[in-house]
Phi, psi and omega in degrees: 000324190286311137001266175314309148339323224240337179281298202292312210291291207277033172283152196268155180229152181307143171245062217298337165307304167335278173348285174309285160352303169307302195303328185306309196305318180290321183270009162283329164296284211275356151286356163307315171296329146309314185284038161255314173291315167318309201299289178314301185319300203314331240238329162261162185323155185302281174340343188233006193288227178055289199289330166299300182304325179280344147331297180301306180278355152304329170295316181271021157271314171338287159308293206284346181277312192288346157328297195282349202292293214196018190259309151309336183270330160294309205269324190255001173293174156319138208294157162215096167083356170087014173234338189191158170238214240165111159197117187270353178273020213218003181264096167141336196066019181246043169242032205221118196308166184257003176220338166002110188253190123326124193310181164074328188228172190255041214245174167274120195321303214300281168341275201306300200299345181291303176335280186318319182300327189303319168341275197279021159269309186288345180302289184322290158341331166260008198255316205281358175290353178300312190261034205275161190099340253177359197226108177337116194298304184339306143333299200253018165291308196311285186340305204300315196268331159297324195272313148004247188274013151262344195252335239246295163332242195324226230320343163298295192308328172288320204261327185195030160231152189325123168095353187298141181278343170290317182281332195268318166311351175095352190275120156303120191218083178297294208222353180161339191320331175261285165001300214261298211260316161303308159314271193311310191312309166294287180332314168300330181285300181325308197291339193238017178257003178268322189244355127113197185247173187303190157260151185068357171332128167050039185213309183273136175300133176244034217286151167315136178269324186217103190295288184349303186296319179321289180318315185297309179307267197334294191312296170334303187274346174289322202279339203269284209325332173278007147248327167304004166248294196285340165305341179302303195288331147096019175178193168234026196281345202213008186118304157328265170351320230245354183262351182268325180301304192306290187300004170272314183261343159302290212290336162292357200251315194283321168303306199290330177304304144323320195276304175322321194283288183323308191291324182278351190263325172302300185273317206095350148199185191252133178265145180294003196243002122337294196296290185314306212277348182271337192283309169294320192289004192254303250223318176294308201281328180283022182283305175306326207225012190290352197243011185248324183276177184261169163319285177304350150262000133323291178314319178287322182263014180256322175284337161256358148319285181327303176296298174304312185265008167290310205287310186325290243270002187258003161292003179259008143243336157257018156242313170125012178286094178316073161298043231318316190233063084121024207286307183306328191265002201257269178306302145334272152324296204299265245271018174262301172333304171288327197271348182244015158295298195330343186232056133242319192288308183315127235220346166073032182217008174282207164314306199244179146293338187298130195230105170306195197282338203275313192255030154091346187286339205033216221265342193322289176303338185270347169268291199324321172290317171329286208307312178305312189287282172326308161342279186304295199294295203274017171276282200304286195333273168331307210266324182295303187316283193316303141307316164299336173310305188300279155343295149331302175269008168248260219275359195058127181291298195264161164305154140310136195286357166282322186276323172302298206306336194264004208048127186275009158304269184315356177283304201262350198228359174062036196189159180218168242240314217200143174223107207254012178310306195259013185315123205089328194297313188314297179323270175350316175296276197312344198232020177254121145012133170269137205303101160347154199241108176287177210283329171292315175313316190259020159281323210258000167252003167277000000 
């Protein structure tokens, strides 16, 4: 009995500070998707912003029904084979206690499983800067909802759910480098090495229509990311969070720098849409790895984040991959990068004990990162081809090469970003005579 007592004491109790906390972290998460779409919208031709934003925002209706349908019960359910879980009471949410907590912690399941849907809205979402221009919108709802749950599900589960063999292995994942960013970056390469380039790739100018959106979007996304990082940890007892938090805006501060010193050194100057973009490449690598380094190794893997994925993002012209908005050289690059620093970086003073090659660790954590990483890139890569392949030979994947060309906001969405028809007219209007009164009108008020 004394046992049990002593079992019953040390048990976790709801935490409304935890609690609260979380919710805040979520609804920081799920503003990233808008700031991707702002970030992306900037970023393709006028003609195509619309099409852009809805990419993104599609996502989050998409997801979150399948999420509550069967999509949590896949990713976090009980284990199967060390590949997918499973919980039929967890299909629908409607088996689930209103205080119910999460094992282990001191949150409510309904708080984790919300946390976790931002996840899985933004993931897809970021694989569409890849396709921008160029993709039946109809297509790639479908796409949304396939790659989801063949792809997006089962790697949530290999990375952070109980019995997942990547989380039992030991691969360190703080908040997504494989899961999110590894996950979505091979997919955007699989999907465009399927449906092929723009019309004018590398011939026609594709210049940003509005850096301000760019920015606004950058901005966003620094600020939402500091619940998608600290927030991982699912609580504030102990630090962690508040050391994840420090390192997300160091190694971001340190990429957008880097990444400005390469681009002036290279290019000859420094660009703003150079700064957003160092600044996510900043904000990608350290998702993995903000909660195993100390702030000076943040600074090292967000400064070589910078430099390597500025270096990336011009390899899709000397291979030939239509990357539209650079996803491959961002996202990819940036979450291989963070996730297998970590097992040089790692400082044994985090989340873990675990100590990289640099602090005394050798090599051991750094093949777990390998083993996580590589995994991960090539399972999305292949099933992402495959699907879109598949897609492509039913309903078809691309617009008619009339309508990209003509833009496809009006093709797929009836509707363009700006409406310059009446620009002027007002002024013009205000400063014209007011109209005469006929004589019948000032008959019939006499």
């Amino acid at each position: 009995m004394a046992s049990a007592i002593t079992l019953a004491a040390d048990a976790p109790t709801l935490s409304s500070a935890n609690t609260g906390f979380m919710l805040i972290c979520s609804a920081l998460v799920m503003l990233m998707t808008p700031g991707l779409a702002f970030f992306y919208g900037g970023m393709v031709r006028v003609k195509s912003t619309l099409n852009m934003l809805m990419m993104s925002f599609i996502s989050l209706g998409i997801v979150t029904i399948l999420w509550v349908l069967y999509g949590f019960s896949l990713a976090f359910g009980t284990d199967s084979g060390s590949l997918i879980g499973w919980n039929s009471d967890w299909v629908g949410l409607s088996n689930i206690g209103l205080t119910e907590l999460w094992d282990g912690y001191t949150i409510p399941v309904f708080v984790f499983l919300v946390f976790q849907l931002m996840f899985a809205v933004i993931t897809p979402a970021l694989i569409s800067g890849a396709l921008a221009d160029r993709v039946k919108f109809s297509a790639w709802a479908l796409f949304v909802a396939l790659w989801a749950t063949v792809v997006y599900f089962p790697v949530a589960h290999w990375v952070w759910g109980a019995g997942g063999w990547a989380f039992e292995l030991g691969v360190i994942d703080f908040a997504g480098g494989t899961a999110v960013h590894i996950n979505a970056g091979a997919a955007a390469l699989g999907v465009i090495l399927v449906i092929g380039k723009r019309v004018g790739f590398k011939k026609d100018p594709m210049r940003p229509h509005s850096l301000p959106l760019v920015m606004l979007g950058a901005g966003l996304l620094w600020f939402g990311w500091f619940g998608f990082n600290a927030g991982s940890w699912l609580g504030n007892d102990d630090g962690v969070g508040a050391l994840m938090f420090v390192n997300t805006q160091v190694a971001t501060a340190a990429a957008m720098l880097a990444w400005l010193i390469y681009e002036k050194i290279r290019h000859g100057a420094f660009t703003t849409l150079g700064a957003a973009s160092g600044a996510v490449a900043g904000l990608v690598a350290i998702t993995p790895a903000g909660g195993a380094v100390s702030p000076l190794g943040a600074i090292a893997v967000g400064a070589i984040a910078g430099v390597l994925c500025a270096m990336a993002v011009g390899l899709k012209y000397k291979f030939g991959y239509d990357d539209s908005l650079d996803v491959v050289g961002v996202h990819l690059v940036g979450g291989v990068l963070g996730s297998l620093l970590i097992g040089f970086f790692a400082s044994g003073k985090g989340q873990s004990d675990v100590k990289g090659l640099f602090y005394g660790g050798g090599l051991d954590q750094f093949w777990k990162q390998c083993a996580g990483v590589f995994a991960v890139l090539a399972y999305s890569l292949i099933a992402s081809a495959i699907l879109a392949f598949l897609l492509d030979k039913t309903i078809g994947m691309r617009v008619p090469e009339d309508d990209e060309v003509a833009g496809i906001d009006q093709a797929e969405h009836a509707e363009t970003a700006y409406d310059f028809s009446g620009a002027g007219g007002g002024a013009a209007r205000s400063t014209a005579l007011p109209a005469p009164v006929p004589d019948t009108a000032k008959k019939v008020d006499a």
